[in-house]
Coordinates of C-alpha atoms and ligand atoms in Angstrom, one line a residue:
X28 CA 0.0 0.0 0.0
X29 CA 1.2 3.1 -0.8
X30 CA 2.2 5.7 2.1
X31 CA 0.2 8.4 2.0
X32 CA -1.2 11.5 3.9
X33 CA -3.3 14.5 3.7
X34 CA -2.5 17.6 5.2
X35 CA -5.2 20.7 6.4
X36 CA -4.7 24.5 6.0
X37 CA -2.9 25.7 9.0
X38 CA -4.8 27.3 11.6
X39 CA -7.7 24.6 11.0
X40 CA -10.1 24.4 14.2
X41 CA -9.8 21.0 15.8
X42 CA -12.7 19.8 18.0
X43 CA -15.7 18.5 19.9
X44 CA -19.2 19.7 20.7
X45 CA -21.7 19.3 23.3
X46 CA -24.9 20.9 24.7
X47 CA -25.8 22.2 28.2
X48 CA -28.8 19.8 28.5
X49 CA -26.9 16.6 27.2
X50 CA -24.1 16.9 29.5
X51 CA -24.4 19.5 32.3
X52 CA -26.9 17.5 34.8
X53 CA -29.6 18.3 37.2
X54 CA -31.2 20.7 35.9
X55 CA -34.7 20.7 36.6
X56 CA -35.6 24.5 35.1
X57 CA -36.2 23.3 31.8
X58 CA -38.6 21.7 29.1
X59 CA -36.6 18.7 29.1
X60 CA -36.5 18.0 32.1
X61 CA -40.4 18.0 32.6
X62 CA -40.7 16.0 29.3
X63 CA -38.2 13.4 31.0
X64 CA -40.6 13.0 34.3
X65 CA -43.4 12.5 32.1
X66 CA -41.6 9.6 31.1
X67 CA -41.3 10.5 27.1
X68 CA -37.5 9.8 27.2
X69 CA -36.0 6.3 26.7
X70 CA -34.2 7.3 30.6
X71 CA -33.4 10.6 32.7
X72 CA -30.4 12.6 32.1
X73 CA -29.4 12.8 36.0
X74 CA -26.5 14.1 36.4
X75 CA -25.5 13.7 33.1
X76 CA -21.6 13.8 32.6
X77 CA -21.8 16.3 35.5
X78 CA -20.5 19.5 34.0
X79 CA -22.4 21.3 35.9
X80 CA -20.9 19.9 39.2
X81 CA -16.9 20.8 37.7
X82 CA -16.2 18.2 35.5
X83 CA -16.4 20.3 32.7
X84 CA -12.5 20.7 33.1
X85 CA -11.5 17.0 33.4
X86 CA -13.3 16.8 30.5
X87 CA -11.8 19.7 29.0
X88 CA -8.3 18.6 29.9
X89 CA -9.1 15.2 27.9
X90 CA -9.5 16.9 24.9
X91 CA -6.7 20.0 25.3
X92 CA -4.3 16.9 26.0
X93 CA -5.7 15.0 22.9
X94 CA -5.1 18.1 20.6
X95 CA -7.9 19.6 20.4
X96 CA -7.6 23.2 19.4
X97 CA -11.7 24.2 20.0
X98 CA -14.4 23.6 21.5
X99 CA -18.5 24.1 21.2
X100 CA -20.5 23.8 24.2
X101 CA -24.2 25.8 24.6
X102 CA -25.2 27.6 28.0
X103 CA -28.9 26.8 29.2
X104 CA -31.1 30.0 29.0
X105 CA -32.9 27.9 31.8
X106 CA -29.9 28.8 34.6
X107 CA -29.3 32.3 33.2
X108 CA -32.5 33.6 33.4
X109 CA -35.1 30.9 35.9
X110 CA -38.1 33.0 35.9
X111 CA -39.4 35.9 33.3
X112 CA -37.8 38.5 35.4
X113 CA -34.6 37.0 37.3
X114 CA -31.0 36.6 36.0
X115 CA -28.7 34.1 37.6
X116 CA -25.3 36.0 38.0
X117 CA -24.1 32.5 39.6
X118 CA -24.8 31.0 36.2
X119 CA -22.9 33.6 34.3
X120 CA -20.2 33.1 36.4
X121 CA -19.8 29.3 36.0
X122 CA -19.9 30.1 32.3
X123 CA -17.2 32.2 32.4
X124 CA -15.1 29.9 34.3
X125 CA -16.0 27.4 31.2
X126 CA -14.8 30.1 29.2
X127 CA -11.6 30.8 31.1
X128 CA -10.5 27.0 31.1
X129 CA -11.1 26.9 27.4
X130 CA -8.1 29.9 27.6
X131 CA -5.9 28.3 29.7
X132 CA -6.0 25.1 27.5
X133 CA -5.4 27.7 24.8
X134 CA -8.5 26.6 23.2
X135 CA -10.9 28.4 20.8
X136 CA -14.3 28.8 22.5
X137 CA -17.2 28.2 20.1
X138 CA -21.1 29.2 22.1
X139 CA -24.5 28.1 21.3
X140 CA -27.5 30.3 22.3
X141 CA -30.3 27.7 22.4
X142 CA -29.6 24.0 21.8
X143 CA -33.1 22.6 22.2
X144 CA -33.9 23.6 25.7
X145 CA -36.3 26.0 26.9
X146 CA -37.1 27.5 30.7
X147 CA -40.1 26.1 32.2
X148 CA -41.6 29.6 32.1
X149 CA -40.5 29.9 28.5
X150 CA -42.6 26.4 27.8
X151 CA -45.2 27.4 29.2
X152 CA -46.0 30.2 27.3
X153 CA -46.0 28.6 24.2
X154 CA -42.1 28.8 23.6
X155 CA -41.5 29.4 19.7
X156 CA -45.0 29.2 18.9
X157 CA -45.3 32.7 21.0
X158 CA -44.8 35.5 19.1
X159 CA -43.2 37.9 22.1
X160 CA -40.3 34.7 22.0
X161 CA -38.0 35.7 19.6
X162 CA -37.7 39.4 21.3
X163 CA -37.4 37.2 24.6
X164 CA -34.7 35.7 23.3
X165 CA -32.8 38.4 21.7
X166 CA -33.0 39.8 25.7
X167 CA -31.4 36.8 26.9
X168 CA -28.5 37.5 24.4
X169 CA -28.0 40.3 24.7
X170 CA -27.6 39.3 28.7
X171 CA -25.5 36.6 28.0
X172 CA -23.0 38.0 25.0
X173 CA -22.3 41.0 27.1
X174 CA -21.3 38.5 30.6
X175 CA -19.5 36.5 27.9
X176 CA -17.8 38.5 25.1
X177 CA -14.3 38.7 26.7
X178 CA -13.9 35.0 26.4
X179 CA -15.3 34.7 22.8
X180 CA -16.2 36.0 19.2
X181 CA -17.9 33.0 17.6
X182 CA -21.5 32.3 18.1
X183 CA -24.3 29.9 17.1
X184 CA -27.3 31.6 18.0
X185 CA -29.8 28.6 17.1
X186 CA -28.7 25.0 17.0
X187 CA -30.7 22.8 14.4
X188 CA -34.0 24.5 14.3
X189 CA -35.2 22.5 11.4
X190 CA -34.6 19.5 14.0
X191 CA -35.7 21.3 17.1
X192 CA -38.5 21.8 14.4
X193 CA -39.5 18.7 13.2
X194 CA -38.6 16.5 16.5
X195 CA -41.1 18.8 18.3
X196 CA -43.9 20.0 16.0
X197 CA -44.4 17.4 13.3
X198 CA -42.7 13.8 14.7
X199 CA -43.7 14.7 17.9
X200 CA -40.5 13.1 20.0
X201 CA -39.1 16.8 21.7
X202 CA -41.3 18.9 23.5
X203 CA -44.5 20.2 23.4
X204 CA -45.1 16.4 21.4
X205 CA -47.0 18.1 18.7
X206 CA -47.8 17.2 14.9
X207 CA -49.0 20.1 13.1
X208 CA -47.7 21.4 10.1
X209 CA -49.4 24.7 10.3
X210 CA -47.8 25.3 14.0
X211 CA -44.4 24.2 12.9
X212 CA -44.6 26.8 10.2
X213 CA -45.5 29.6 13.3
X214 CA -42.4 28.2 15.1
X215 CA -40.2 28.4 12.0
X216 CA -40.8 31.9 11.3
X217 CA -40.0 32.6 14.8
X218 CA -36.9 30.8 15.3
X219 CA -35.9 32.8 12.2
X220 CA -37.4 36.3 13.8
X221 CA -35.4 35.2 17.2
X222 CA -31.8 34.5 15.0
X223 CA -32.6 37.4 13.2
X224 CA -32.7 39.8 16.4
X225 CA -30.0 37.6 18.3
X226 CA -27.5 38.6 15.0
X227 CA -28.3 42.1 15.4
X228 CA -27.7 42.2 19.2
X229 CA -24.6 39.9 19.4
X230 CA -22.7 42.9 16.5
X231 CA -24.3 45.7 18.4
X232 CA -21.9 44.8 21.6
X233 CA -19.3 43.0 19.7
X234 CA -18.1 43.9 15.9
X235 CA -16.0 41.3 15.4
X236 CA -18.2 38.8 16.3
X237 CA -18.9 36.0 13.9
X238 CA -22.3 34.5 14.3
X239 CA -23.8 31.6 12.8
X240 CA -26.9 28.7 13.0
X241 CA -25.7 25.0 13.0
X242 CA -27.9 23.9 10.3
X243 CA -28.3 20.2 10.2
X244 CA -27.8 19.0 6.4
X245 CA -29.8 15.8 5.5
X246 CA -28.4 14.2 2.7
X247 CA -32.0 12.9 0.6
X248 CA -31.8 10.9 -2.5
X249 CA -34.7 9.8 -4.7
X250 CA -35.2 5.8 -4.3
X251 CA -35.8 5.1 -7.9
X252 CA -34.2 8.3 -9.7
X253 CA -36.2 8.1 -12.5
X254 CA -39.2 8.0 -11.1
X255 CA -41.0 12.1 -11.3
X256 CA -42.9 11.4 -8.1
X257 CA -39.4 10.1 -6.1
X258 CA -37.8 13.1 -7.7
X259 CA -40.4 15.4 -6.9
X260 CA -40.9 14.4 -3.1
X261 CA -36.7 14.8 -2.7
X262 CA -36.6 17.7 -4.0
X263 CA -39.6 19.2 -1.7
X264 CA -38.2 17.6 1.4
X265 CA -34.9 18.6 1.2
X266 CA -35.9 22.5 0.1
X267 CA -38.4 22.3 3.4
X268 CA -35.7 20.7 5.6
X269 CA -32.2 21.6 4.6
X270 CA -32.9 25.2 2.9
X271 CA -35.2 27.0 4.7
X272 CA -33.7 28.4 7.3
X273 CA -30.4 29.4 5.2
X274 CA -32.4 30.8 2.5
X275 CA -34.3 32.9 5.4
X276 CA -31.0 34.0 7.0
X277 CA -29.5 35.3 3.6
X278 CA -32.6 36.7 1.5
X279 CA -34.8 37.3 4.3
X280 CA -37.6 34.9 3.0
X281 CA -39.5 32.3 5.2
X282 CA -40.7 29.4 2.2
X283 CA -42.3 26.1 3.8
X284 CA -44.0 24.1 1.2
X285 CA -46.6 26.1 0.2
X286 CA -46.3 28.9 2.9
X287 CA -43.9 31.9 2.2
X288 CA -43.7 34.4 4.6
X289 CA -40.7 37.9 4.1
X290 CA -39.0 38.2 7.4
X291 CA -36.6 41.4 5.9
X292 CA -34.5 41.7 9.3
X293 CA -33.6 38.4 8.6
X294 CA -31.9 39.4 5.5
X295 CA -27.5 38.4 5.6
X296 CA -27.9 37.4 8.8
X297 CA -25.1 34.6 8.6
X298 CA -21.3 35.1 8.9
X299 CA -20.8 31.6 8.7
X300 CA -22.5 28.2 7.5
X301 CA -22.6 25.8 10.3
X302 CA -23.1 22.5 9.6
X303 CA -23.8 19.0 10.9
X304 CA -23.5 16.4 9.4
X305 CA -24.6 12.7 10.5
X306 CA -26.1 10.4 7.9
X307 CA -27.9 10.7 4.3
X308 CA -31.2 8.4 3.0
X309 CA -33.2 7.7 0.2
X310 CA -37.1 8.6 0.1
X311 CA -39.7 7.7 -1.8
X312 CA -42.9 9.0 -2.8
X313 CA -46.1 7.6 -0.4
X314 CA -49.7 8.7 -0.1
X315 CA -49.7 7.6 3.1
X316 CA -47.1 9.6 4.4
X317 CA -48.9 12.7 4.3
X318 CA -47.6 13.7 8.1
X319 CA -44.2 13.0 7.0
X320 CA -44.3 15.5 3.9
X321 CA -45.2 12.5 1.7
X322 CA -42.1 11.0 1.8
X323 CA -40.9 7.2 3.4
X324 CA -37.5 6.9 4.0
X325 CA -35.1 4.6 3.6
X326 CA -31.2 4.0 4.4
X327 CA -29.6 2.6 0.9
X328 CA -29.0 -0.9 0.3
X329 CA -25.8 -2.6 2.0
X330 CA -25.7 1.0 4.1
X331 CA -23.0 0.4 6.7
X332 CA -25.7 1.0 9.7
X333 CA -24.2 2.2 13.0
X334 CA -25.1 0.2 16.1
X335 CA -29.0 1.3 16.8
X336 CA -29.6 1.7 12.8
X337 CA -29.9 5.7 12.9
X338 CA -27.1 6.4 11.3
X339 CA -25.5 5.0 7.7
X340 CA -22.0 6.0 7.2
X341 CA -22.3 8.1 4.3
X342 CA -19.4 9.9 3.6
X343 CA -20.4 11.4 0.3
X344 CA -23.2 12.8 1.5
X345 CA -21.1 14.7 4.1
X346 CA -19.1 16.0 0.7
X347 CA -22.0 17.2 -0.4
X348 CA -23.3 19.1 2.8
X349 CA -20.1 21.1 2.6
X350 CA -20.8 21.8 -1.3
X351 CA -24.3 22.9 -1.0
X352 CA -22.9 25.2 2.4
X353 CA -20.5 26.8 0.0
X354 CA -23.5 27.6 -2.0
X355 CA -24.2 30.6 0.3
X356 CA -20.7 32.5 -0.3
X357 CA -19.7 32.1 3.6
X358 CA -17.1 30.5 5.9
X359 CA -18.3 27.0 6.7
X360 CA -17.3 25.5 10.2
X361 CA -18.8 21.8 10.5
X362 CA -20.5 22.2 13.9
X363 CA -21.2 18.3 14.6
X364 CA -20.9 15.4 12.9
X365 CA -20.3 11.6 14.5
X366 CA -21.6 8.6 14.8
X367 CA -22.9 6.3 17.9
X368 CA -21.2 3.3 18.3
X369 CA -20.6 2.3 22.3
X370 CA -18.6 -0.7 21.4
X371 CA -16.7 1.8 19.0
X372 CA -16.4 -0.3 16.0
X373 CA -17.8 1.4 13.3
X374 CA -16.8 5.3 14.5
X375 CA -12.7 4.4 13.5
X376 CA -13.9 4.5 9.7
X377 CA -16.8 6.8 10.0
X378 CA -14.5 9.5 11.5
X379 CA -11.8 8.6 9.1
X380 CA -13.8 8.6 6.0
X381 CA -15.7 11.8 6.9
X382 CA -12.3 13.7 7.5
X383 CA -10.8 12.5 4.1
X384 CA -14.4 14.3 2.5
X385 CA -13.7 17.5 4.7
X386 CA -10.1 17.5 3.1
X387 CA -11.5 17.6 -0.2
X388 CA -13.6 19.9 0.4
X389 CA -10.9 22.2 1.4
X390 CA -9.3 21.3 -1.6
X391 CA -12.4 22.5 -3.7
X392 CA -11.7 25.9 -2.4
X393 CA -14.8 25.7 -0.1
X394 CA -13.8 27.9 3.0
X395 CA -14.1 24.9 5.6
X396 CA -12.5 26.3 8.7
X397 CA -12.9 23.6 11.6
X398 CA -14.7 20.1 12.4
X399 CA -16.5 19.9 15.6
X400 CA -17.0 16.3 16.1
X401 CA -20.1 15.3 18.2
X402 CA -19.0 14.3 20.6
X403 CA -16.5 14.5 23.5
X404 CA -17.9 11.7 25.7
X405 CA -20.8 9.7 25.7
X406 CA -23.9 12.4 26.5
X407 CA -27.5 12.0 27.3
X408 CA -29.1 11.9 23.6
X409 CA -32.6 13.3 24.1
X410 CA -35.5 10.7 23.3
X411 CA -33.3 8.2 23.0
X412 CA -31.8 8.8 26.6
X413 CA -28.4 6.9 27.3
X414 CA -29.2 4.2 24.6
X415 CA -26.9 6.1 22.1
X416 CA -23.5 6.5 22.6
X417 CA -21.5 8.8 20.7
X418 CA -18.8 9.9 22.5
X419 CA -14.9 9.8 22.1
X420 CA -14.8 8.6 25.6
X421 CA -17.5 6.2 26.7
X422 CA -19.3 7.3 30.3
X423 CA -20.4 5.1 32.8
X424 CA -23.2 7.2 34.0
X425 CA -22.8 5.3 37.7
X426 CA -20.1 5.7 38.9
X427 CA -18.7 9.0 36.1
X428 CA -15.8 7.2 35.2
X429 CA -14.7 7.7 31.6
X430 CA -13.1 5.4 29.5
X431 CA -10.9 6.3 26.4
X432 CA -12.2 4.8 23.2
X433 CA -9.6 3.7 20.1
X434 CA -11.6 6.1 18.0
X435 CA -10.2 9.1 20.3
X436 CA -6.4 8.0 20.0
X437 CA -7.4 8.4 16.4
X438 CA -9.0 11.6 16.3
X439 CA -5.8 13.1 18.7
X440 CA -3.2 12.0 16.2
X441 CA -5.0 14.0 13.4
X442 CA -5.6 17.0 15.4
X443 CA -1.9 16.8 16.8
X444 CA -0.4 16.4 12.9
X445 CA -3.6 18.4 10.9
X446 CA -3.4 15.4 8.7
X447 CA -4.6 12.2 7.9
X448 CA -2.2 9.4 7.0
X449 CA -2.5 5.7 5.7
X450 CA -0.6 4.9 8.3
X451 CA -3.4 5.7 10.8
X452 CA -6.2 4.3 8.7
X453 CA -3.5 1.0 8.5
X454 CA -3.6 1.2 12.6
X455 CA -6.9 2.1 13.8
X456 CA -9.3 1.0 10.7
X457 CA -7.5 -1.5 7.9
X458 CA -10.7 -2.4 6.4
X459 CA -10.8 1.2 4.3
X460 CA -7.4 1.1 3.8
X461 CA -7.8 0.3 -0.3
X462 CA -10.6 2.4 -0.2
X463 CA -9.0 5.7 1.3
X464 CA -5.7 5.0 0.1
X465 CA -5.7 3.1 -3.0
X466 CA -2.1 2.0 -4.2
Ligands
IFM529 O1 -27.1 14.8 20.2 C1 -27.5 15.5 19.1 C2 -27.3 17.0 19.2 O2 -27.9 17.5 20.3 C3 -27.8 17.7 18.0 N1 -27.3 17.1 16.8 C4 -27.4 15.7 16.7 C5 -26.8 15.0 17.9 C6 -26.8 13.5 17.7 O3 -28.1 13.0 17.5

């Protein structure tokens, strides 16, 4: 086999990302949490991986140690503000300590606004389906950037909202439980009014800031492409899911199926494309799928499936989520992608066949600047509880004790070289060998 390695621009950001809810424990102030005691989740968060209590910089030493360079983690509106009319100083403060020990480890601080949780008070007044929200939310920024700013200049005001979306208006799985098209479109428009603000206030206090949505990309592809209907029904989905909240943050234009509504202050409201990245399917055309945008889905033939079949490991499709990112003329930063695997025999190749598609990407001339992988250690995954695993170190959620998997020794020698060699793929995944590095 021929010896072989590919080498990233200097100054590339290395890292991992998390979320308040998914790994900060015990907080019983949010919409989760409720959802959780009314038993809707496969199993409780608890203490999570106990960020919250300080082991935020074990953690954080685990990957500073292993070369990371960055890292994304959200703050919970829920402990900065509790009720309507109280900020949590305390909260701020344990924020800024995160923020500090991302210094010391001399790494690159990366903050999400809202990463699927909402305060209890917030819930239950309709969250995004309440029009006063998005203002309520731009307040809450404009709380948090000014406690914050010192420490960082790169924001994600919204994680996902086509998933926060979909998971909680139309499948039903998030909070409130809901399926109704007509009240997801309500909540779209006003995750988009809420970014929209939250852009303006973040380069109101800080002009350099550089502020962004994590955009999950679903890679869709007709079942039988040449049928009109399979065409037709890809092309519809992946418009409604993949492009409408871009589209809204750069021409100002809400368009859900048939709905269209102008949000102008919405207009260039991106300074970079986040994206995540996890899997890509095929879909075909169904009557019966009305609730689901007429489409049924279905991972390709032979798809190598991760461990609870959620995931195929689709590289190209990743390849593609960094072509059609480039598509709106900004920096991209790849704000999650990963794969759960607890016995971590799959994530070796998905990670390395995923990095060798960001590399050429670069090589396009795309303006990738960083890969966040999801995630640092094993985290509580929302519905789905502690049934998926997708971290780099795998938790045992008794007794906190983390574990190193292979898949992190082989993420730590390509963010200590900013490269990918054959002689990694040779040591930690030989089965892609000929595949990556054909002689
Ligand atoms: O854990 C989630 C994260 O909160 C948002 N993006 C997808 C991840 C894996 O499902």
């Amino acid at each position: 086999m021929a010896k072989a390695k590919i080498q990233f621009p200097r100054g590339f950001l290395w890292g991992t990302a998390t979320a308040s809810h998914q790994v900060e424990g015990n907080n019983k102030n949010n919409n989760w949490h409720a959802w959780e005691e009314a038993g809707k989740t496969a199993d409780k968060s608890g203490l999570a991986c106990d960020w919250w209590g300080g082991r935020w910089r074990e953690d954080l030493d685990r990957a500073a140690e292993t070369g990371q360079n960055a890292h994304r983690f959200s703050v919970a509106w829920s402990r900065i503000q509790p009720e309507k009319n109280r900020w949590d100083e305390g909260a701020l403060n344990r924020y800024r300590d995160i923020l500090r020990g991302l210094r010391e480890r001399n790494m690159t601080a990366m903050v999400t606004l809202h990463h699927f949780s909402n305060p209890l008070w917030l819930e239950d007044m309709g969250a995004w389906e309440n029009d006063e929200t998005p203002q309520l939310f731009a307040d809450f920024v404009r709380k948090t950037v000014s406690a914050l700013k010192e420490y960082t200049n790169l924001w994600v005001t919204i994680n996902e909202p086509n998933v926060y979306t979909y998971s909680a208006y139309i499948d039903g799985v998030f909070p409130p439980g809901k399926k109704d098209l007509n009240i997801a479109f309500e909540v779209m428009v006003n995750l988009v009014r809420g970014h929209a603000l939250a852009y303006k206030v973040i380069h109101e206090i800080q002009h350099e800031a550089r502020v962004g949505i994590a955009h999950n990309y679903y890679s869709i592809k007709p079942k039988n492409a040449y049928s009109p209907l399979d065409k037709w029904v890809t092309k519809a989905q992946s418009n409604a899911y993949n492009n409408f909240f871009p589209k809204a943050a750069t021409d100002g234009v809400a368009k859900f199926l048939w709905k269209k509504v102008k949000v102008p202050e919405a207009e260039n409201t991106q300074d970079f494309m986040g994206v995540n990245y996890y899997t890509r399917d095929q879909v075909s055309f169904s009557l019966s799928m009305a609730g689901k945008l007429f489409g049924k889905r279905y991972f390709p033939e032979d798809a190598d499936l991760s461990e609870t079949g959620m995931i195929a490991n689709e590289p190209e499709g990743f390849f593609e989520a960094m072509r059609w990112a480039s598509g709106f003329g900004k920096d991209i930063i790849v704000t999650e992608n990963g794969v759960e695997d607890s016995t971590d025999e799959m994530r070796p190749r998905y990670l390395a066949e995923h990095i060798m598609q960001l590399w050429r990407a670069t090589n396009f001339g795309w303006r990738v600047k960083g890969y966040f992988h999801w995630s640092l250690v094993d985290n509580f995954e929302w519905e789905r509880g502690w049934t998926q695993r997708f971290g780099l170190w795998e938790l045992d959620i008794e007794t906190q004790k983390r574990k190193k998997r292979k898949s992190a020794e082989l993420y730590e020698e390509i963010c200590k070289t900013n490269s990918l060699s054959s002689k990694m793929i040779e040591e930690y995944c030989p089965e892609i060998t000929e595949k990556l590095f054909p002689d």
